[in-house]
């Protein structure tokens, strides 16, 4: 990696805000349609290793010159959610009864899925917004119960960090109904020239709640609706000339491509995508070409080179695509890409050797995340910020060597190195988690954002 590119317009840089892996990271196989999550359900996890792997990825990108931020995990177990569902008594009694009567609910309220901050929300940079503020909408994640628990805390975290009303605008979560099912930036890609130049927003949906339905998956649910994406466009004030809506290919969803970022990744003017990413491939590309002021650079991977099975197993397209000062790009891939011959050959012989800006590939070990179905791109929320906007951030959330050392020491103090699903009922785990999170908010200087801190 040769370092990050700055935009000349107001010093705009893209900051990758990675989610910290939480203390209750476990393999419960909760995510229907996520092949990796379902296939690894029941395995013993290592929360400490997972958190350290994520921090090491952040540190390596920071050292290469890329702007790197940190977002805290959710409060887990969410005992309040269990109380809302009729469990009562002391925390110990609530956990014990849930473990006996509704173990699946207990696993859901212990999920550390907020580590995948690509699902935290959708962001529009100030250069694209009519009021020249950065706009945020937390995702409602209503398609799965364990993730539906996240938006309220996510909203508080985003408002705590991006607090300045002069620079940032926060919108309410969309109604948590199937018609407005919203999975955040995992189905949103901004394409542009430099980060500080106006961009075009590609919103990818799996189904349409109202009107004519062209085609839907048959095996797994489509999580993002067209109506949700349209609502976010209205919230953020984007115009028709700034937006493209494309339907995800239903066959890809049925193969385990539960979000668009498992089958496509964009950066600057480059769109790296699999042949089966979009139902109307040519129509999507043509509309992007018409609306972009910078020529689109499509990098298409045919199914003959990488099958859908290999794409899902390797998470090739769930990689981070990062800009370098010389105009080239670096692709940060999970180590699983090396384990699939067809994928690794495609990276070497097609992507790196092709007529496109991708000049370097970096391999990262994020196996603790990958076994639950989240690769390098799932772990980060991309936010383009000007110099003034970065200066307006609240808290200690931009990674430095000192913050990395403090966070590493924090993980080593508080995290277990072994967690089985039967351990989730241990009341000591809940106490350990709350103690860790209380210390973390002080370390990051973000104030009180968790329910237990708010009374």
Coordinates of C-alpha atoms in Angstrom, one line a residue:
X1 CA 0.0 0.0 0.0
X2 CA 1.4 3.3 -1.0
X3 CA -0.8 5.6 1.0
X4 CA -4.1 7.4 0.8
X5 CA -5.2 10.0 -1.7
X6 CA -6.3 13.4 -0.6
X7 CA -8.9 15.3 -2.6
X8 CA -7.9 18.8 -3.6
X9 CA -11.4 20.1 -2.8
X10 CA -11.4 21.4 0.8
X11 CA -9.0 18.6 1.9
X12 CA -11.7 16.0 1.6
X13 CA -10.6 12.5 2.6
X14 CA -12.5 9.3 2.9
X15 CA -12.4 8.0 6.4
X16 CA -13.1 4.3 7.0
X17 CA -14.8 4.0 10.4
X18 CA -14.4 0.4 11.5
X19 CA -16.6 -1.2 14.1
X20 CA -14.9 -2.7 17.1
X21 CA -15.6 -6.4 17.6
X22 CA -17.7 -6.7 20.8
X23 CA -16.9 -8.8 23.9
X24 CA -19.8 -11.2 23.1
X25 CA -18.7 -12.1 19.6
X26 CA -20.0 -15.6 19.0
X27 CA -21.1 -18.0 16.3
X28 CA -24.9 -18.5 16.6
X29 CA -25.7 -18.7 12.9
X30 CA -28.4 -16.1 13.1
X31 CA -28.3 -14.5 9.7
X32 CA -30.6 -16.3 7.2
X33 CA -29.2 -16.1 3.7
X34 CA -25.6 -15.5 5.0
X35 CA -24.0 -18.8 4.1
X36 CA -20.9 -18.2 6.2
X37 CA -22.9 -17.3 9.3
X38 CA -25.2 -20.3 8.9
X39 CA -22.5 -22.8 8.2
X40 CA -20.4 -21.8 11.2
X41 CA -23.2 -21.7 13.7
X42 CA -22.3 -23.5 16.9
X43 CA -18.5 -23.1 16.7
X44 CA -16.5 -21.7 19.6
X45 CA -15.5 -18.1 18.9
X46 CA -12.5 -16.1 20.1
X47 CA -13.7 -12.5 20.9
X48 CA -10.3 -11.3 21.9
X49 CA -8.7 -12.6 18.6
X50 CA -11.6 -11.1 16.6
X51 CA -11.1 -7.6 18.2
X52 CA -7.4 -7.7 17.8
X53 CA -7.7 -8.8 14.1
X54 CA -9.9 -5.9 13.4
X55 CA -7.7 -3.4 15.2
X56 CA -4.6 -4.8 13.3
X57 CA -6.4 -4.2 10.0
X58 CA -7.2 -0.6 11.1
X59 CA -3.6 0.0 12.2
X60 CA -2.1 -1.3 8.9
X61 CA -4.3 1.0 6.9
X62 CA -3.5 4.0 9.2
X63 CA 0.2 3.3 8.8
X64 CA -0.2 3.2 5.0
X65 CA -1.6 6.7 5.1
X66 CA -5.4 6.1 5.0
X67 CA -7.7 7.9 7.3
X68 CA -9.1 5.4 9.8
X69 CA -11.8 5.8 12.4
X70 CA -13.3 3.6 15.2
X71 CA -16.9 3.0 16.2
X72 CA -17.8 1.3 19.5
X73 CA -19.8 -1.9 19.6
X74 CA -23.4 -2.2 21.0
X75 CA -24.4 -3.1 24.5
X76 CA -24.6 -6.9 24.7
X77 CA -26.3 -8.9 26.0
X78 CA -29.3 -6.6 25.5
X79 CA -31.1 -7.6 28.7
X80 CA -33.6 -4.8 28.1
X81 CA -34.8 -6.5 24.9
X82 CA -35.4 -9.7 26.9
X83 CA -37.4 -7.8 29.5
X84 CA -39.5 -6.3 26.7
X85 CA -40.3 -9.8 25.6
X86 CA -41.6 -10.8 29.0
X87 CA -38.6 -12.1 31.0
X88 CA -38.4 -10.6 34.5
X89 CA -36.4 -10.6 37.7
X90 CA -32.7 -10.0 38.2
X91 CA -30.3 -9.9 35.3
X92 CA -29.2 -13.3 36.3
X93 CA -32.8 -14.6 36.4
X94 CA -33.6 -13.1 33.0
X95 CA -30.5 -14.7 31.4
X96 CA -31.1 -18.1 33.1
X97 CA -34.7 -18.2 32.0
X98 CA -34.0 -17.1 28.5
X99 CA -31.3 -19.7 28.1
X100 CA -33.8 -22.4 29.3
X101 CA -37.0 -21.2 27.5
X102 CA -35.8 -19.3 24.5
X103 CA -32.1 -20.0 23.7
X104 CA -32.4 -18.5 20.2
X105 CA -33.6 -15.2 21.7
X106 CA -30.6 -15.2 24.1
X107 CA -28.2 -15.8 21.2
X108 CA -29.8 -12.9 19.3
X109 CA -29.5 -10.4 22.1
X110 CA -25.8 -11.4 22.5
X111 CA -24.9 -10.9 18.9
X112 CA -21.9 -8.7 18.2
X113 CA -23.1 -8.0 14.6
X114 CA -22.7 -4.2 15.0
X115 CA -19.0 -4.9 14.2
X116 CA -20.1 -4.8 10.5
X117 CA -20.6 -1.0 10.3
X118 CA -21.3 -1.1 6.6
X119 CA -24.8 -1.8 7.9
X120 CA -24.8 1.1 10.5
X121 CA -26.4 3.5 8.1
X122 CA -26.2 5.5 4.8
X123 CA -24.1 8.6 4.5
X124 CA -24.2 11.4 2.0
X125 CA -21.1 13.7 2.0
X126 CA -21.5 17.4 2.2
X127 CA -20.4 18.0 -1.4
X128 CA -23.5 16.2 -2.6
X129 CA -26.1 17.6 -0.2
X130 CA -28.0 20.8 -0.9
X131 CA -27.3 22.2 2.6
X132 CA -23.6 21.3 2.3
X133 CA -23.7 19.1 5.5
X134 CA -22.9 15.4 5.9
X135 CA -26.2 13.5 6.2
X136 CA -26.7 10.3 8.2
X137 CA -29.6 7.8 8.3
X138 CA -29.1 4.8 10.6
X139 CA -30.3 1.6 9.0
X140 CA -33.4 -0.1 10.5
X141 CA -32.1 -3.6 9.9
X142 CA -35.6 -4.9 10.4
X143 CA -35.1 -8.1 8.4
X144 CA -33.4 -9.9 11.4
X145 CA -34.2 -9.5 15.1
X146 CA -30.6 -9.5 16.3
X147 CA -29.8 -6.5 14.1
X148 CA -33.1 -4.8 14.6
X149 CA -31.8 -4.1 18.1
X150 CA -29.0 -1.9 16.9
X151 CA -30.4 1.3 15.3
X152 CA -31.2 3.3 18.5
X153 CA -27.7 2.9 19.9
X154 CA -26.2 3.4 16.4
X155 CA -28.1 6.7 16.2
X156 CA -26.8 7.9 19.6
X157 CA -23.2 6.9 18.6
X158 CA -23.3 8.8 15.3
X159 CA -24.9 11.9 16.9
X160 CA -22.3 11.8 19.7
X161 CA -19.4 11.7 17.3
X162 CA -20.8 13.8 14.4
X163 CA -22.4 16.3 16.8
X164 CA -21.8 19.7 15.1
X165 CA -25.1 20.9 13.6
X166 CA -23.1 23.2 11.4
X167 CA -21.5 20.2 9.7
X168 CA -23.7 17.2 10.2
X169 CA -27.4 16.3 9.8
X170 CA -29.0 13.3 11.3
X171 CA -32.3 11.7 10.1
X172 CA -34.7 9.3 11.7
X173 CA -34.5 5.6 11.1
X174 CA -37.0 4.5 8.5
X175 CA -40.2 2.7 9.6
X176 CA -39.2 -0.8 10.7
X177 CA -41.6 -2.5 8.3
X178 CA -40.9 -4.9 5.4
X179 CA -41.8 -2.2 2.9
X180 CA -38.9 0.0 4.1
X181 CA -36.3 -2.7 4.9
X182 CA -33.0 -0.8 5.0
X183 CA -29.6 -2.4 5.4
X184 CA -27.4 0.7 5.2
X185 CA -24.3 1.3 3.2
X186 CA -23.9 -2.4 2.3
X187 CA -26.3 -1.6 -0.6
X188 CA -25.0 1.9 -1.4
X189 CA -22.0 2.9 -3.4
X190 CA -20.9 6.5 -4.2
X191 CA -19.0 6.9 -7.5
X192 CA -17.1 10.0 -8.3
X193 CA -13.7 11.4 -9.5
X194 CA -11.9 12.8 -6.4
X195 CA -13.7 12.3 -3.0
X196 CA -14.3 16.1 -2.8
X197 CA -16.0 16.2 -6.2
X198 CA -19.7 15.7 -6.7
X199 CA -20.7 12.0 -7.0
X200 CA -23.4 9.7 -8.2
X201 CA -25.1 7.4 -5.7
X202 CA -25.8 3.8 -6.7
X203 CA -28.5 2.3 -4.5
X204 CA -29.0 -1.5 -5.0
X205 CA -32.2 -3.2 -3.8
X206 CA -33.4 -6.8 -3.7
X207 CA -37.1 -6.3 -4.0
X208 CA -39.8 -3.8 -4.5
X209 CA -42.6 -3.5 -1.9
X210 CA -45.1 -1.5 -4.0
X211 CA -45.8 -1.6 -7.7
X212 CA -44.7 -4.2 -10.3
X213 CA -42.3 -6.9 -9.1
X214 CA -39.9 -7.9 -11.8
X215 CA -38.1 -10.8 -10.2
X216 CA -37.4 -11.9 -6.6
X217 CA -35.2 -14.6 -5.0
X218 CA -36.8 -17.9 -4.2
X219 CA -34.4 -19.3 -1.6
X220 CA -33.3 -16.5 0.6
X221 CA -35.0 -13.2 1.5
X222 CA -34.2 -9.9 -0.3
X223 CA -33.3 -7.5 2.5
X224 CA -33.2 -4.1 0.9
X225 CA -36.3 -2.5 -0.7
X226 CA -36.4 0.1 -3.5
X227 CA -38.7 2.1 -1.3
X228 CA -36.2 2.3 1.5
X229 CA -33.5 3.6 -0.8
X230 CA -35.9 6.1 -2.3
X231 CA -36.8 7.4 1.2
X232 CA -33.1 7.9 2.1
X233 CA -32.6 9.9 -1.2
X234 CA -35.5 12.2 -0.2
X235 CA -34.1 12.6 3.4
X236 CA -30.7 13.5 2.1
X237 CA -32.0 15.9 -0.6
X238 CA -30.4 14.0 -3.5
X239 CA -31.7 14.7 -6.9
X240 CA -32.6 12.3 -9.7
X241 CA -29.5 13.4 -11.6
X242 CA -27.4 12.2 -8.6
X243 CA -28.9 8.8 -8.1
X244 CA -29.2 5.4 -9.8
X245 CA -31.4 2.6 -8.5
X246 CA -30.5 -1.0 -9.6
X247 CA -32.0 -4.3 -8.6
X248 CA -29.7 -7.0 -7.3
X249 CA -29.7 -10.2 -9.3
X250 CA -32.1 -12.6 -7.5
X251 CA -29.9 -15.6 -8.4
X252 CA -27.0 -14.0 -6.5
X253 CA -29.2 -13.5 -3.4
X254 CA -30.2 -17.2 -3.6
X255 CA -26.5 -18.0 -3.8
X256 CA -25.8 -16.2 -0.5
X257 CA -25.2 -12.7 -1.7
X258 CA -27.4 -11.1 1.0
X259 CA -26.0 -7.6 0.4
X260 CA -24.7 -5.9 -2.7
X261 CA -21.2 -5.4 -1.0
X262 CA -20.8 -9.2 -1.2
X263 CA -20.9 -9.0 -5.1
X264 CA -19.7 -5.4 -5.9
X265 CA -17.4 -2.7 -4.6
X266 CA -16.9 0.8 -5.9
X267 CA -14.3 3.5 -5.2
X268 CA -13.9 6.8 -7.1
X269 CA -14.8 6.1 -10.7
X270 CA -14.1 2.3 -10.4
X271 CA -16.9 -0.2 -10.0
X272 CA -15.6 -3.7 -9.5
X273 CA -18.4 -6.2 -9.8
X274 CA -19.4 -9.7 -10.6
X275 CA -21.3 -10.5 -13.8
X276 CA -24.3 -11.6 -11.6
X277 CA -24.4 -8.5 -9.4
X278 CA -27.2 -6.7 -11.2
X279 CA -30.4 -7.9 -12.8
X280 CA -30.0 -5.3 -15.5
X281 CA -26.3 -5.0 -15.9
X282 CA -26.1 -2.9 -19.1
X283 CA -28.9 -0.6 -18.0
X284 CA -27.2 0.1 -14.7
X285 CA -23.9 0.8 -16.3
X286 CA -25.5 3.0 -19.0
X287 CA -27.3 5.1 -16.4
X288 CA -24.1 5.5 -14.3
X289 CA -22.2 6.7 -17.4
X290 CA -24.9 9.2 -18.3
X291 CA -25.0 10.8 -14.8
X292 CA -21.3 10.7 -13.8
X293 CA -19.1 13.7 -14.6
X294 CA -16.0 11.5 -14.4
X295 CA -15.9 8.5 -16.9
X296 CA -17.0 5.3 -15.2
X297 CA -14.4 2.5 -15.0
X298 CA -16.3 -0.8 -14.8
X299 CA -14.2 -3.8 -13.9
X300 CA -16.4 -6.9 -14.6
X301 CA -15.5 -10.3 -13.3
X302 CA -17.3 -13.0 -15.4
X303 CA -18.8 -16.0 -13.9
X304 CA -16.4 -18.2 -15.9
X305 CA -13.6 -16.7 -13.9
X306 CA -15.2 -16.7 -10.4
X307 CA -18.3 -18.7 -9.7
X308 CA -21.0 -17.3 -7.3
X309 CA -20.0 -20.0 -4.9
X310 CA -16.3 -18.8 -5.0
X311 CA -17.4 -15.2 -4.7
X312 CA -19.4 -15.9 -1.6
X313 CA -16.8 -18.2 0.0
X314 CA -13.9 -15.9 -0.6
X315 CA -15.6 -12.5 -0.2
X316 CA -13.5 -11.2 -3.1
X317 CA -16.0 -8.3 -3.6
X318 CA -16.3 -7.6 0.1
X319 CA -12.8 -6.2 -0.1
X320 CA -11.8 -2.6 0.5
X321 CA -10.9 -0.6 -2.6
X322 CA -8.7 2.3 -1.6
X323 CA -7.3 5.3 -3.6
X324 CA -3.5 6.1 -3.7
X325 CA -1.9 9.5 -4.4
X326 CA -0.6 8.4 -7.8
X327 CA -4.1 7.5 -9.1
X328 CA -3.8 3.8 -8.5
X329 CA -5.9 1.8 -6.1
X330 CA -5.2 -0.9 -3.5
X331 CA -7.5 -3.9 -3.0
X332 CA -7.6 -5.1 0.6
X333 CA -8.9 -8.7 0.5
X334 CA -9.5 -11.4 3.2
X335 CA -7.1 -14.3 3.4
X336 CA -9.8 -16.6 2.2
X337 CA -9.2 -15.2 -1.3
X338 CA -5.8 -17.0 -1.4
X339 CA -7.5 -20.2 -0.5
X340 CA -9.6 -20.3 -3.6
X341 CA -7.5 -21.0 -6.7
X342 CA -9.9 -19.4 -9.2
X343 CA -10.2 -16.3 -7.1
X344 CA -6.5 -15.8 -6.5
X345 CA -5.8 -16.4 -10.1
X346 CA -8.4 -13.8 -11.1
X347 CA -6.8 -11.3 -8.7
X348 CA -3.3 -11.8 -10.1
X349 CA -4.0 -12.4 -13.8
X350 CA -7.1 -10.2 -14.4
X351 CA -7.5 -7.5 -11.8
X352 CA -3.8 -6.6 -11.2
X353 CA -2.8 -7.2 -14.8
X354 CA -5.9 -5.6 -16.3
X355 CA -6.4 -2.1 -17.8
X356 CA -7.7 -0.6 -14.6
X357 CA -6.4 1.4 -11.6
X358 CA -6.0 -1.6 -9.3
X359 CA -2.3 -2.0 -8.9
X360 CA -1.8 -3.7 -5.5
X361 CA -3.5 -6.3 -3.4
X362 CA -3.1 -6.6 0.4
X363 CA -4.2 -9.7 2.3
X364 CA -5.7 -9.4 5.8
X365 CA -6.6 -12.1 8.3
X366 CA -10.1 -11.3 9.6
X367 CA -11.2 -14.9 10.1
X368 CA -13.2 -14.3 13.3
X369 CA -15.4 -11.9 11.3
X370 CA -15.4 -14.0 8.1
X371 CA -16.8 -17.0 9.9
X372 CA -19.9 -15.0 10.7
X373 CA -20.1 -13.7 7.2
X374 CA -18.4 -10.3 7.2
X375 CA -15.2 -9.4 5.3
X376 CA -13.0 -6.3 5.3
X377 CA -15.7 -4.1 3.6
X378 CA -18.4 -5.2 6.1
X379 CA -16.3 -3.9 8.9
X380 CA -16.2 -0.3 7.8
X381 CA -18.5 2.7 7.1
X382 CA -17.0 5.0 4.5
X383 CA -17.5 8.7 5.2
X384 CA -15.9 11.4 3.0
X385 CA -15.0 14.4 5.3
X386 CA -13.5 17.8 4.6
X387 CA -10.7 19.1 6.8
X388 CA -13.2 21.3 8.7
X389 CA -15.6 18.3 9.2
X390 CA -12.8 16.1 10.5
X391 CA -11.8 18.9 13.0
X392 CA -15.5 19.1 14.1
X393 CA -15.6 15.4 15.2
X394 CA -16.3 14.8 18.9
X395 CA -14.3 12.3 20.8
X396 CA -11.1 10.4 20.3
X397 CA -12.3 8.3 17.3
X398 CA -9.6 8.9 14.6
X399 CA -7.0 6.1 14.9
X400 CA -3.5 7.0 16.1
X401 CA -0.7 4.9 17.4
X402 CA -1.6 5.9 20.9
X403 CA -5.3 5.1 20.5
X404 CA -4.4 1.7 18.9
X405 CA -2.2 0.9 21.9
X406 CA -5.0 1.9 24.3
X407 CA -7.6 -0.1 22.5
X408 CA -5.4 -3.2 22.3
X409 CA -4.7 -3.0 26.0
X410 CA -8.4 -2.5 26.6
X411 CA -9.2 -5.7 24.6
X412 CA -6.6 -7.7 26.4
X413 CA -8.0 -6.6 29.8
X414 CA -11.6 -7.3 29.2
X415 CA -12.1 -9.9 26.4
X416 CA -12.4 -13.7 26.7
X417 CA -10.4 -15.8 24.3
X418 CA -13.1 -18.5 24.1
X419 CA -16.9 -18.2 23.9
X420 CA -19.3 -21.0 23.2
X421 CA -23.1 -20.4 22.8
X422 CA -23.8 -22.0 26.2
X423 CA -21.5 -19.3 27.8
X424 CA -24.0 -16.6 26.8
X425 CA -26.1 -17.3 29.8
X426 CA -23.2 -16.6 32.2
X427 CA -24.1 -13.5 34.2
X428 CA -20.4 -12.8 34.6
X429 CA -20.2 -12.3 30.8
X430 CA -22.8 -9.5 31.0
X431 CA -20.9 -7.9 33.9
X432 CA -17.7 -8.1 32.0
X433 CA -19.2 -6.6 28.9
X434 CA -20.8 -3.6 30.7
X435 CA -17.6 -2.9 32.6
X436 CA -15.6 -3.0 29.3
X437 CA -18.1 -0.7 27.4
X438 CA -18.2 1.8 30.2
X439 CA -14.5 2.1 30.1
X440 CA -14.5 2.3 26.3
X441 CA -16.8 5.3 26.2
X442 CA -14.3 7.1 28.4
X443 CA -11.4 6.0 26.3
X444 CA -13.1 7.2 23.1
X445 CA -14.5 10.3 24.9
X446 CA -17.9 9.9 23.3
X447 CA -20.0 10.3 26.4
X448 CA -22.9 8.2 27.5
X449 CA -24.3 6.3 24.5
X450 CA -25.4 2.9 26.0
X451 CA -28.8 2.2 27.7
X452 CA -27.1 1.2 31.0
X453 CA -25.4 4.6 31.1
X454 CA -28.6 6.4 30.4
X455 CA -30.6 4.7 33.2

